């Protein structure tokens, strides 16, 4: 009889893969059950007619967190990923014709910023310095650790740090301390959309995003972001993790204070000593667990926005389109109000265009283009009439119009060989994201740290969570931290030796 403790992970998103690998490294027999036919979750890919698209994330940020993940598994990241730094990080286009290239080249930043506002460069240096402080404190004291009770979170040592992080101030308002020009405020706050947040609601803490981009860099792995998924999956398999695909879980079966098993849609039952939910946390509470009050509470929480996506295979190259391009709509505040309050597509949508072939020619056939377009939009709202087809058509025409007006690209429509489009409906159907919210639960003050859904179930002591909607939050490197924290908590509360002893003891109970 094997005494190796068994773990089941529900979902092969990056958080599920990394948690599974960490558990296997530390003595667990791990099986991952994945709904779709390959790993990755939202960090997946589409390959069609020689065009390769990342489905979700396209920015490789905070490489030191990735390096720590590989190192914890006995590997070197550089043996698995070929990273290229993208600099300028973005070309930002404003509807009045202004263009700014965000770059780590301080001299270039000074020239660009002072053309817009005389004192902007001094403001920029102060803003990045504040972002550096926010990043250091956040990772060391809040994002990079578990909180086991409310008193740890609001401890006497942490309370001053919460104020230092400006967690109660709003990001856009705080940016006014550094810049007067509204366009510059927009250029240094749009990054909140990585987290599916409005800069008018996001804590000022998130100035750390701009620091990480310009100081630590925006990177791109050759082969696309999915190369990171393939690498981590390969490492997990090497450690003995078993992946079962096309195996959607339909129910979690529990008794007393423990989960006993999970059942897949094909009727198979998987028993284990511990379970990790990497599917979207609100979905697990609402659809997989026995009826519970927490599901209703989660439904009332704030959710991030969603996106309309276009994946275009294009039979012509457009070298004027940079690797990362951001087009900001005219009325910045109104656009966020329409996304987050009206749950709609703004009258003047902002959008992002990713052209990976600028850095990785294999992303498209020679002389052609692979274009990824992301248009922020409100999440699904049952109380609101949402005509997604109309919104998709209007978003598409907005992209064509801005590319023609600002780049002189007038023939793109004629050169699109195929289009794949996603709306919040696809995000919900394909990845079980509640409300089709592409980034999971929101990150306001009341939904971060210990106030965010915990990474262990309150009643079922052997059910843990990893992913965007639990602590510490969304974004690929942060989800890798989630995997680390969840694995640490499991190894503290259910170390393999303890679980093995319980299995061998005939009197073992809860």
Tab-separated table of C-alpha atoms in Angstrom:
chain	number	residue	atom	x	y	z
A	1	UNK	CA	0.000	0.000	0.000
A	2	UNK	CA	1.431	3.352	-1.064
A	3	UNK	CA	1.573	5.980	1.658
A	4	UNK	CA	2.327	8.833	-0.727
A	5	UNK	CA	-0.450	11.397	-0.162
A	6	UNK	CA	-2.667	12.166	-3.145
A	7	UNK	CA	-3.659	15.636	-4.353
A	8	UNK	CA	-6.200	16.601	-6.991
A	9	UNK	CA	-5.912	19.989	-8.723
A	10	UNK	CA	-9.029	21.260	-10.512
A	11	UNK	CA	-7.864	23.279	-13.503
A	12	UNK	CA	-4.595	23.567	-15.422
A	13	UNK	CA	-4.260	27.324	-15.477
A	14	UNK	CA	-0.810	28.638	-14.616
A	15	UNK	CA	-1.750	28.663	-10.919
A	16	UNK	CA	-2.871	25.033	-11.045
A	17	UNK	CA	0.228	23.907	-12.944
A	18	UNK	CA	2.618	25.692	-10.578
A	19	UNK	CA	0.824	24.485	-7.435
A	20	UNK	CA	0.770	20.905	-8.746
A	21	UNK	CA	4.493	21.040	-9.526
A	22	UNK	CA	5.362	22.439	-6.083
A	23	UNK	CA	3.304	19.733	-4.355
A	24	UNK	CA	4.865	16.967	-6.455
A	25	UNK	CA	8.327	18.321	-5.656
A	26	UNK	CA	7.426	18.033	-1.960
A	27	UNK	CA	6.172	14.470	-1.910
A	28	UNK	CA	2.583	14.459	-3.175
A	29	UNK	CA	1.107	12.258	-5.887
A	30	UNK	CA	-0.656	14.901	-7.987
A	31	UNK	CA	-3.345	14.652	-10.667
A	32	UNK	CA	-4.612	17.732	-12.528
A	33	UNK	CA	-8.110	17.633	-14.051
A	34	UNK	CA	-8.538	20.138	-16.885
A	35	UNK	CA	-11.777	21.066	-18.638
A	36	UNK	CA	-10.141	21.893	-21.986
A	37	UNK	CA	-7.911	19.855	-24.285
A	38	UNK	CA	-4.634	21.477	-23.202
A	39	UNK	CA	-3.193	23.394	-20.247
A	40	UNK	CA	-2.988	27.161	-19.792
A	41	UNK	CA	-6.438	28.453	-18.896
A	42	UNK	CA	-6.645	32.071	-20.020
A	43	UNK	CA	-2.936	31.940	-20.882
A	44	UNK	CA	-3.660	29.692	-23.842
A	45	UNK	CA	-2.946	29.968	-27.543
A	46	UNK	CA	-4.591	29.691	-30.941
A	47	UNK	CA	-2.613	28.384	-33.918
A	48	UNK	CA	-4.242	28.672	-37.338
A	49	UNK	CA	-2.845	28.795	-40.881
A	50	UNK	CA	0.647	29.569	-39.604
A	51	UNK	CA	-0.535	32.347	-37.278
A	52	UNK	CA	0.107	31.964	-33.538
A	53	UNK	CA	-1.906	34.004	-31.053
A	54	UNK	CA	-1.679	34.221	-27.300
A	55	UNK	CA	-5.308	34.210	-26.124
A	56	UNK	CA	-4.920	36.212	-22.919
A	57	UNK	CA	-1.791	37.740	-21.343
A	58	UNK	CA	0.860	39.142	-23.675
A	59	UNK	CA	3.160	40.878	-21.165
A	60	UNK	CA	5.899	38.951	-19.373
A	61	UNK	CA	6.425	41.004	-16.197
A	62	UNK	CA	8.286	40.550	-12.895
A	63	UNK	CA	10.756	37.946	-14.228
A	64	UNK	CA	12.221	37.383	-10.746
A	65	UNK	CA	8.924	35.758	-9.669
A	66	UNK	CA	9.090	33.405	-12.656
A	67	UNK	CA	12.742	32.652	-11.836
A	68	UNK	CA	11.850	31.779	-8.233
A	69	UNK	CA	9.103	29.421	-9.458
A	70	UNK	CA	11.489	27.502	-11.699
A	71	UNK	CA	14.206	27.484	-9.011
A	72	UNK	CA	11.779	26.064	-6.423
A	73	UNK	CA	11.207	23.162	-8.822
A	74	UNK	CA	14.911	22.498	-9.293
A	75	UNK	CA	15.135	24.218	-12.677
A	76	UNK	CA	16.633	27.346	-14.263
A	77	UNK	CA	14.216	29.587	-16.154
A	78	UNK	CA	16.896	30.411	-18.720
A	79	UNK	CA	17.048	26.706	-19.678
A	80	UNK	CA	13.391	26.843	-20.673
A	81	UNK	CA	12.564	30.361	-21.892
A	82	UNK	CA	14.273	32.663	-24.387
A	83	UNK	CA	13.242	36.123	-23.167
A	84	UNK	CA	13.544	39.318	-25.224
A	85	UNK	CA	13.126	42.730	-23.638
A	86	UNK	CA	10.576	44.962	-25.363
A	87	UNK	CA	11.712	48.578	-25.273
A	88	UNK	CA	9.996	50.910	-25.899
A	89	UNK	CA	7.445	48.989	-23.867
A	90	UNK	CA	4.497	50.619	-25.666
A	91	UNK	CA	3.642	53.213	-28.192
A	92	UNK	CA	0.719	55.156	-26.690
A	93	UNK	CA	-1.624	56.978	-29.098
A	94	UNK	CA	-4.001	59.739	-28.005
A	95	UNK	CA	-7.010	60.753	-30.061
A	96	UNK	CA	-5.607	64.288	-30.559
A	97	UNK	CA	-2.560	62.899	-32.399
A	98	UNK	CA	-0.046	62.923	-29.534
A	99	UNK	CA	2.147	59.814	-29.385
A	100	UNK	CA	4.429	58.804	-26.522
A	101	UNK	CA	6.805	55.870	-26.447
A	102	UNK	CA	7.175	54.571	-22.884
A	103	UNK	CA	10.777	53.478	-22.523
A	104	UNK	CA	13.437	52.776	-19.916
A	105	UNK	CA	15.700	55.210	-21.824
A	106	UNK	CA	15.581	58.121	-19.360
A	107	UNK	CA	16.889	60.655	-21.891
A	108	UNK	CA	14.179	59.793	-24.414
A	109	UNK	CA	11.524	59.958	-21.710
A	110	UNK	CA	12.726	63.412	-20.667
A	111	UNK	CA	12.509	64.785	-24.219
A	112	UNK	CA	9.037	63.365	-24.809
A	113	UNK	CA	7.552	64.389	-21.471
A	114	UNK	CA	8.924	67.944	-21.463
A	115	UNK	CA	7.397	68.553	-24.895
A	116	UNK	CA	4.012	67.910	-23.301
A	117	UNK	CA	4.537	69.550	-19.900
A	118	UNK	CA	7.598	71.482	-18.667
A	119	UNK	CA	7.788	69.869	-15.228
A	120	UNK	CA	6.620	66.403	-16.323
A	121	UNK	CA	10.042	64.749	-16.223
A	122	UNK	CA	10.565	65.708	-12.571
A	123	UNK	CA	7.082	64.369	-11.881
A	124	UNK	CA	7.912	61.164	-13.740
A	125	UNK	CA	11.010	60.527	-11.613
A	126	UNK	CA	8.976	61.052	-8.441
A	127	UNK	CA	6.213	58.810	-9.706
A	128	UNK	CA	8.587	55.943	-10.550
A	129	UNK	CA	10.334	56.338	-7.177
A	130	UNK	CA	6.979	56.037	-5.421
A	131	UNK	CA	6.132	53.003	-7.574
A	132	UNK	CA	9.427	51.372	-6.525
A	133	UNK	CA	8.543	51.865	-2.858
A	134	UNK	CA	5.034	50.491	-3.396
A	135	UNK	CA	6.415	47.446	-5.204
A	136	UNK	CA	8.981	46.619	-2.516
A	137	UNK	CA	6.538	46.968	0.391
A	138	UNK	CA	3.728	45.142	-1.415
A	139	UNK	CA	5.746	42.081	-2.374
A	140	UNK	CA	7.561	41.792	0.974
A	141	UNK	CA	4.717	42.584	3.366
A	142	UNK	CA	1.389	41.906	1.631
A	143	UNK	CA	1.388	40.148	-1.749
A	144	UNK	CA	4.135	37.655	-1.002
A	145	UNK	CA	2.790	36.152	2.235
A	146	UNK	CA	-0.200	34.335	3.676
A	147	UNK	CA	-2.490	35.922	6.251
A	148	UNK	CA	-4.110	33.422	8.594
A	149	UNK	CA	-6.323	35.906	10.456
A	150	UNK	CA	-7.515	39.499	10.341
A	151	UNK	CA	-5.147	40.518	13.146
A	152	UNK	CA	-2.102	39.527	11.111
A	153	UNK	CA	-3.336	41.677	8.237
A	154	UNK	CA	-4.234	44.746	10.308
A	155	UNK	CA	-1.312	44.316	12.705
A	156	UNK	CA	0.405	47.257	14.379
A	157	UNK	CA	3.367	46.791	12.034
A	158	UNK	CA	1.175	46.618	8.899
A	159	UNK	CA	-1.180	49.541	9.555
A	160	UNK	CA	1.435	52.239	8.837
A	161	UNK	CA	2.419	50.366	5.662
A	162	UNK	CA	-1.172	50.448	4.375
A	163	UNK	CA	-0.991	54.236	4.523
A	164	UNK	CA	2.482	54.292	2.964
A	165	UNK	CA	1.054	52.245	0.072
A	166	UNK	CA	-1.761	54.792	-0.328
A	167	UNK	CA	-4.202	51.888	-0.347
A	168	UNK	CA	-7.075	54.237	0.529
A	169	UNK	CA	-6.229	56.799	-2.178
A	170	UNK	CA	-7.261	56.431	-5.822
A	171	UNK	CA	-4.619	55.898	-8.470
A	172	UNK	CA	-5.734	58.573	-10.939
A	173	UNK	CA	-6.151	61.203	-8.216
A	174	UNK	CA	-2.717	60.407	-6.788
A	175	UNK	CA	-1.145	60.731	-10.252
A	176	UNK	CA	-2.225	64.392	-10.238
A	177	UNK	CA	0.538	65.000	-7.695
A	178	UNK	CA	3.089	64.255	-10.419
A	179	UNK	CA	1.481	65.383	-13.708
A	180	UNK	CA	-0.894	68.175	-14.677
A	181	UNK	CA	-1.587	67.191	-18.291
A	182	UNK	CA	-4.575	64.830	-18.473
A	183	UNK	CA	-2.937	62.810	-21.252
A	184	UNK	CA	0.102	62.079	-19.098
A	185	UNK	CA	-2.116	61.014	-16.220
A	186	UNK	CA	-3.772	58.596	-18.634
A	187	UNK	CA	-0.424	57.336	-19.957
A	188	UNK	CA	0.655	56.370	-16.441
A	189	UNK	CA	-2.605	54.855	-15.211
A	190	UNK	CA	-4.027	52.835	-18.140
A	191	UNK	CA	-1.911	49.902	-16.908
A	192	UNK	CA	-4.607	49.301	-14.260
A	193	UNK	CA	-6.465	47.548	-17.052
A	194	UNK	CA	-3.978	44.639	-16.671
A	195	UNK	CA	-5.915	43.944	-13.485
A	196	UNK	CA	-9.273	44.740	-15.065
A	197	UNK	CA	-9.560	47.886	-12.920
A	198	UNK	CA	-10.500	51.514	-13.427
A	199	UNK	CA	-7.733	53.942	-12.378
A	200	UNK	CA	-10.505	56.038	-10.800
A	201	UNK	CA	-11.278	53.169	-8.403
A	202	UNK	CA	-7.929	51.329	-8.144
A	203	UNK	CA	-5.746	52.011	-5.077
A	204	UNK	CA	-2.797	54.358	-5.703
A	205	UNK	CA	-0.635	51.379	-4.692
A	206	UNK	CA	-0.761	50.266	-8.321
A	207	UNK	CA	1.796	52.838	-9.424
A	208	UNK	CA	4.016	49.801	-8.827
A	209	UNK	CA	2.931	48.531	-12.259
A	210	UNK	CA	4.709	51.335	-14.100
A	211	UNK	CA	7.800	50.826	-11.976
A	212	UNK	CA	7.978	47.117	-12.822
A	213	UNK	CA	7.598	47.835	-16.544
A	214	UNK	CA	10.213	50.550	-16.860
A	215	UNK	CA	12.697	49.394	-14.209
A	216	UNK	CA	12.436	45.600	-14.463
A	217	UNK	CA	11.252	45.522	-18.042
A	218	UNK	CA	8.489	44.181	-20.248
A	219	UNK	CA	9.656	40.912	-21.771
A	220	UNK	CA	8.478	38.501	-24.436
A	221	UNK	CA	9.301	34.780	-24.499
A	222	UNK	CA	10.094	33.499	-27.993
A	223	UNK	CA	7.204	31.185	-28.846
A	224	UNK	CA	4.735	33.477	-27.100
A	225	UNK	CA	3.435	33.556	-23.553
A	226	UNK	CA	2.280	29.978	-24.047
A	227	UNK	CA	5.945	28.959	-24.038
A	228	UNK	CA	5.845	29.653	-20.290
A	229	UNK	CA	2.866	27.318	-19.892
A	230	UNK	CA	4.551	24.575	-21.927
A	231	UNK	CA	7.746	24.924	-19.894
A	232	UNK	CA	6.014	24.728	-16.511
A	233	UNK	CA	3.813	21.837	-17.658
A	234	UNK	CA	6.901	19.955	-18.817
A	235	UNK	CA	8.615	20.533	-15.468
A	236	UNK	CA	5.478	19.396	-13.607
A	237	UNK	CA	5.282	16.199	-15.676
A	238	UNK	CA	8.970	15.564	-15.038
A	239	UNK	CA	8.177	15.746	-11.313
A	240	UNK	CA	5.446	13.147	-11.769
A	241	UNK	CA	2.305	15.283	-12.127
A	242	UNK	CA	-0.395	13.573	-14.222
A	243	UNK	CA	-2.579	15.814	-16.411
A	244	UNK	CA	-6.017	14.617	-17.490
A	245	UNK	CA	-7.533	16.760	-20.258
A	246	UNK	CA	-11.132	17.059	-21.485
A	247	UNK	CA	-12.134	16.254	-17.907
A	248	UNK	CA	-14.433	19.023	-16.626
A	249	UNK	CA	-15.277	18.613	-12.943
A	250	UNK	CA	-19.037	18.787	-12.307
A	251	UNK	CA	-19.150	18.355	-8.521
A	252	UNK	CA	-17.026	18.414	-5.368
A	253	UNK	CA	-18.264	15.863	-2.847
A	254	UNK	CA	-17.727	16.675	0.829
A	255	UNK	CA	-18.612	15.223	4.177
A	256	UNK	CA	-18.178	16.952	7.519
A	257	UNK	CA	-15.063	19.088	7.393
A	258	UNK	CA	-13.410	17.363	4.446
A	259	UNK	CA	-13.745	16.990	0.720
A	260	UNK	CA	-13.830	13.304	-0.159
A	261	UNK	CA	-13.763	13.316	-3.957
A	262	UNK	CA	-14.570	15.132	-7.181
A	263	UNK	CA	-16.694	13.858	-10.040
A	264	UNK	CA	-16.100	14.691	-13.685
A	265	UNK	CA	-18.819	15.098	-16.292
A	266	UNK	CA	-18.126	11.634	-17.691
A	267	UNK	CA	-19.016	10.124	-14.297
A	268	UNK	CA	-15.501	9.311	-13.074
A	269	UNK	CA	-14.804	9.859	-9.386
A	270	UNK	CA	-11.392	10.949	-8.120
A	271	UNK	CA	-10.541	10.559	-4.419
A	272	UNK	CA	-7.590	12.242	-2.740
A	273	UNK	CA	-6.219	13.507	0.552
A	274	UNK	CA	-6.302	17.142	-0.483
A	275	UNK	CA	-7.807	19.213	-3.270
A	276	UNK	CA	-6.795	22.485	-4.925
A	277	UNK	CA	-9.302	24.538	-6.917
A	278	UNK	CA	-7.676	26.459	-9.761
A	279	UNK	CA	-10.926	27.060	-11.633
A	280	UNK	CA	-12.310	30.576	-11.059
A	281	UNK	CA	-13.047	30.684	-7.315
A	282	UNK	CA	-16.595	32.125	-7.570
A	283	UNK	CA	-17.435	29.375	-10.080
A	284	UNK	CA	-16.220	26.691	-7.659
A	285	UNK	CA	-18.435	28.030	-4.859
A	286	UNK	CA	-21.439	28.532	-7.123
A	287	UNK	CA	-21.309	25.457	-9.372
A	288	UNK	CA	-19.108	22.742	-7.844
A	289	UNK	CA	-19.482	22.860	-4.065
A	290	UNK	CA	-22.621	21.823	-2.165
A	291	UNK	CA	-25.109	24.685	-1.795
A	292	UNK	CA	-23.519	27.383	0.382
A	293	UNK	CA	-24.078	30.972	1.529
A	294	UNK	CA	-20.619	32.039	0.391
A	295	UNK	CA	-21.669	31.720	-3.269
A	296	UNK	CA	-24.273	34.453	-2.779
A	297	UNK	CA	-21.763	36.693	-1.002
A	298	UNK	CA	-19.305	36.262	-3.860
A	299	UNK	CA	-21.981	37.177	-6.403
A	300	UNK	CA	-22.345	40.569	-4.675
A	301	UNK	CA	-18.643	41.374	-4.743
A	302	UNK	CA	-17.046	43.651	-7.314
A	303	UNK	CA	-15.720	42.002	-10.466
A	304	UNK	CA	-13.154	43.162	-12.974
A	305	UNK	CA	-14.096	44.233	-16.475
A	306	UNK	CA	-14.124	41.952	-19.482
A	307	UNK	CA	-12.771	42.290	-22.995
A	308	UNK	CA	-13.767	41.979	-26.614
A	309	UNK	CA	-10.926	40.229	-28.411
A	310	UNK	CA	-10.046	40.061	-32.099
A	311	UNK	CA	-7.479	37.568	-33.359
A	312	UNK	CA	-6.726	38.509	-36.965
A	313	UNK	CA	-4.668	36.473	-39.407
A	314	UNK	CA	-3.492	39.064	-41.954
A	315	UNK	CA	-1.911	38.341	-45.350
A	316	UNK	CA	0.162	41.532	-45.355
A	317	UNK	CA	2.851	42.881	-43.022
A	318	UNK	CA	2.403	46.243	-41.278
A	319	UNK	CA	5.838	47.087	-39.820
A	320	UNK	CA	4.541	50.446	-38.547
A	321	UNK	CA	2.582	48.575	-35.868
A	322	UNK	CA	4.907	48.144	-32.859
A	323	UNK	CA	4.995	45.069	-30.621
A	324	UNK	CA	2.721	46.731	-28.004
A	325	UNK	CA	0.388	49.589	-28.974
A	326	UNK	CA	-2.172	51.402	-26.832
A	327	UNK	CA	-4.865	53.673	-28.287
A	328	UNK	CA	-6.633	55.770	-25.648
A	329	UNK	CA	-10.148	57.099	-26.238
A	330	UNK	CA	-10.991	60.786	-25.935
A	331	UNK	CA	-13.000	61.059	-22.706
A	332	UNK	CA	-10.878	58.944	-20.386
A	333	UNK	CA	-13.127	59.085	-17.320
A	334	UNK	CA	-16.365	58.577	-19.251
A	335	UNK	CA	-14.921	55.471	-20.889
A	336	UNK	CA	-14.215	53.856	-17.521
A	337	UNK	CA	-17.634	54.872	-16.177
A	338	UNK	CA	-19.272	53.177	-19.158
A	339	UNK	CA	-17.201	50.009	-18.647
A	340	UNK	CA	-17.538	49.678	-14.873
A	341	UNK	CA	-20.878	51.355	-14.126
A	342	UNK	CA	-22.889	50.721	-17.294
A	343	UNK	CA	-21.157	47.403	-18.121
A	344	UNK	CA	-20.992	48.421	-21.735
A	345	UNK	CA	-18.597	49.407	-24.512
A	346	UNK	CA	-17.543	53.069	-24.207
A	347	UNK	CA	-18.693	55.535	-26.831
A	348	UNK	CA	-14.989	56.193	-27.495
A	349	UNK	CA	-13.324	52.843	-26.791
A	350	UNK	CA	-9.674	52.531	-25.907
A	351	UNK	CA	-7.881	49.431	-27.174
A	352	UNK	CA	-4.571	47.582	-27.304
A	353	UNK	CA	-2.895	45.995	-30.346
A	354	UNK	CA	-0.227	43.300	-30.049
A	355	UNK	CA	1.939	42.427	-33.065
A	356	UNK	CA	4.214	39.589	-31.853
A	357	UNK	CA	5.915	39.118	-35.243
A	358	UNK	CA	7.840	42.361	-34.561
A	359	UNK	CA	9.900	40.344	-32.061
A	360	UNK	CA	9.178	36.727	-32.997
A	361	UNK	CA	8.901	36.264	-36.790
A	362	UNK	CA	7.602	32.698	-36.313
A	363	UNK	CA	4.336	34.156	-34.918
A	364	UNK	CA	3.154	34.719	-38.517
A	365	UNK	CA	3.929	33.379	-42.004
A	366	UNK	CA	6.650	35.322	-43.810
A	367	UNK	CA	5.389	38.684	-45.093
A	368	UNK	CA	2.173	38.395	-43.064
A	369	UNK	CA	0.905	39.608	-39.705
A	370	UNK	CA	-0.626	38.117	-36.570
A	371	UNK	CA	-2.668	40.819	-34.830
A	372	UNK	CA	-4.226	40.551	-31.383
A	373	UNK	CA	-6.646	43.330	-30.428
A	374	UNK	CA	-8.062	43.808	-26.905
A	375	UNK	CA	-10.953	46.213	-26.313
A	376	UNK	CA	-11.999	46.656	-22.642
A	377	UNK	CA	-15.740	46.257	-22.059
A	378	UNK	CA	-18.070	45.707	-19.111
A	379	UNK	CA	-18.664	42.218	-17.732
A	380	UNK	CA	-21.936	40.351	-18.239
A	381	UNK	CA	-24.877	41.896	-16.390
A	382	UNK	CA	-28.213	40.062	-16.258
A	383	UNK	CA	-30.053	43.270	-15.312
A	384	UNK	CA	-28.772	45.080	-18.391
A	385	UNK	CA	-29.552	44.534	-22.073
A	386	UNK	CA	-26.201	43.823	-23.675
A	387	UNK	CA	-26.053	43.446	-27.450
A	388	UNK	CA	-22.671	41.800	-27.831
A	389	UNK	CA	-22.876	41.503	-31.624
A	390	UNK	CA	-23.463	45.251	-31.936
A	391	UNK	CA	-20.614	45.983	-29.514
A	392	UNK	CA	-18.243	43.688	-31.426
A	393	UNK	CA	-19.083	45.440	-34.705
A	394	UNK	CA	-18.601	48.906	-33.195
A	395	UNK	CA	-15.321	47.875	-31.530
A	396	UNK	CA	-14.011	46.466	-34.815
A	397	UNK	CA	-14.862	49.645	-36.745
A	398	UNK	CA	-13.228	51.784	-34.041
A	399	UNK	CA	-9.979	49.865	-34.447
A	400	UNK	CA	-10.024	50.215	-38.233
A	401	UNK	CA	-10.784	53.955	-38.008
A	402	UNK	CA	-8.024	54.741	-35.491
A	403	UNK	CA	-5.399	52.709	-37.364
A	404	UNK	CA	-6.267	54.570	-40.565
A	405	UNK	CA	-6.366	58.000	-38.923
A	406	UNK	CA	-3.178	57.687	-36.879
A	407	UNK	CA	-1.058	55.213	-38.832
A	408	UNK	CA	-2.364	55.611	-42.351
A	409	UNK	CA	-3.374	51.937	-42.490
A	410	UNK	CA	-6.393	52.065	-44.797
A	411	UNK	CA	-6.436	48.546	-46.240
A	412	UNK	CA	-6.316	46.291	-43.175
A	413	UNK	CA	-9.928	45.180	-43.554
A	414	UNK	CA	-9.200	43.816	-47.033
A	415	UNK	CA	-6.169	41.833	-45.858
A	416	UNK	CA	-7.722	39.971	-42.917
A	417	UNK	CA	-7.781	36.283	-43.911
A	418	UNK	CA	-9.729	35.203	-40.844
A	419	UNK	CA	-11.061	36.596	-37.593
A	420	UNK	CA	-11.670	34.882	-34.273
A	421	UNK	CA	-13.600	37.054	-31.813
A	422	UNK	CA	-14.194	36.645	-28.077
A	423	UNK	CA	-16.758	38.440	-25.932
A	424	UNK	CA	-17.542	37.993	-22.210
A	425	UNK	CA	-19.777	35.106	-23.275
A	426	UNK	CA	-16.746	33.205	-24.613
A	427	UNK	CA	-14.681	33.987	-21.506
A	428	UNK	CA	-17.456	32.504	-19.382
A	429	UNK	CA	-18.164	29.487	-21.562
A	430	UNK	CA	-14.589	28.468	-22.286
A	431	UNK	CA	-12.924	29.282	-18.955
A	432	UNK	CA	-15.835	29.285	-16.444
A	433	UNK	CA	-15.182	32.924	-15.536
A	434	UNK	CA	-18.069	34.247	-13.463
A	435	UNK	CA	-19.890	37.099	-15.288
A	436	UNK	CA	-17.346	36.680	-18.079
A	437	UNK	CA	-15.053	38.937	-16.030
A	438	UNK	CA	-11.735	38.302	-17.758
A	439	UNK	CA	-9.570	39.061	-14.700
A	440	UNK	CA	-11.716	37.529	-11.924
A	441	UNK	CA	-12.678	39.364	-8.742
A	442	UNK	CA	-11.770	43.043	-8.489
A	443	UNK	CA	-8.982	44.492	-6.323
A	444	UNK	CA	-10.373	47.378	-4.324
A	445	UNK	CA	-9.318	47.896	-0.694
A	446	UNK	CA	-12.031	45.534	0.573
A	447	UNK	CA	-11.040	42.723	-1.785
A	448	UNK	CA	-7.295	42.389	-1.246
A	449	UNK	CA	-5.106	40.717	1.361
A	450	UNK	CA	-7.010	38.945	4.113
A	451	UNK	CA	-10.206	40.628	2.851
A	452	UNK	CA	-9.947	38.706	-0.436
A	453	UNK	CA	-11.354	35.145	-0.536
A	454	UNK	CA	-8.861	32.983	1.333
A	455	UNK	CA	-6.783	30.244	-0.261
A	456	UNK	CA	-8.288	27.589	2.013
A	457	UNK	CA	-11.979	26.808	2.440
A	458	UNK	CA	-13.316	27.795	5.868
A	459	UNK	CA	-15.253	24.544	6.435
A	460	UNK	CA	-13.504	21.957	4.268
A	461	UNK	CA	-10.005	21.927	5.710
A	462	UNK	CA	-8.449	19.948	2.858
A	463	UNK	CA	-9.755	22.219	0.056
A	464	UNK	CA	-7.388	24.961	-1.078
A	465	UNK	CA	-7.474	27.533	-3.893
A	466	UNK	CA	-4.930	29.011	-6.283
A	467	UNK	CA	-5.592	31.569	-8.990
A	468	UNK	CA	-6.695	35.096	-9.790
A	469	UNK	CA	-9.744	35.362	-7.503
A	470	UNK	CA	-8.021	34.281	-4.291
A	471	UNK	CA	-5.132	35.926	-2.421
A	472	UNK	CA	-3.033	37.699	-3.656
A	473	UNK	CA	-4.852	38.394	-6.986
A	474	UNK	CA	-4.710	38.501	-10.773
A	475	UNK	CA	-1.903	38.801	-13.329
A	476	UNK	CA	0.448	35.964	-14.312
A	477	UNK	CA	3.318	36.682	-11.869
A	478	UNK	CA	0.829	37.318	-9.053
A	479	UNK	CA	-0.907	34.015	-9.796
A	480	UNK	CA	2.516	32.332	-9.623
A	481	UNK	CA	2.792	33.883	-6.151
A	482	UNK	CA	-0.677	32.504	-5.403
A	483	UNK	CA	0.598	29.019	-6.263
A	484	UNK	CA	3.617	29.522	-4.007
A	485	UNK	CA	1.507	30.738	-1.067
A	486	UNK	CA	-1.068	27.965	-1.465
A	487	UNK	CA	1.643	25.306	-1.599
A	488	UNK	CA	3.328	26.832	1.466
A	489	UNK	CA	0.038	26.760	3.367
A	490	UNK	CA	-0.621	23.141	2.400
A	491	UNK	CA	2.874	22.076	3.453
A	492	UNK	CA	2.397	23.873	6.776
A	493	UNK	CA	-1.058	22.470	7.514
A	494	UNK	CA	-0.944	19.117	5.693
A	495	UNK	CA	2.704	18.057	5.293
A	496	UNK	CA	3.062	14.743	3.444
A	497	UNK	CA	4.391	12.900	6.503
A	498	UNK	CA	1.355	13.926	8.559
A	499	UNK	CA	-1.065	12.952	5.779
A	500	UNK	CA	0.713	9.591	5.339
A	501	UNK	CA	0.425	8.876	9.070
A	502	UNK	CA	-3.303	9.673	8.983
A	503	UNK	CA	-3.736	7.281	6.061
A	504	UNK	CA	-1.981	4.478	7.937
A	505	UNK	CA	-3.922	5.006	11.164
A	506	UNK	CA	-7.166	2.954	11.319
A	507	UNK	CA	-8.580	5.491	13.798
A	508	UNK	CA	-7.782	8.485	11.639
A	509	UNK	CA	-10.566	11.033	11.599
A	510	UNK	CA	-11.012	14.698	10.843
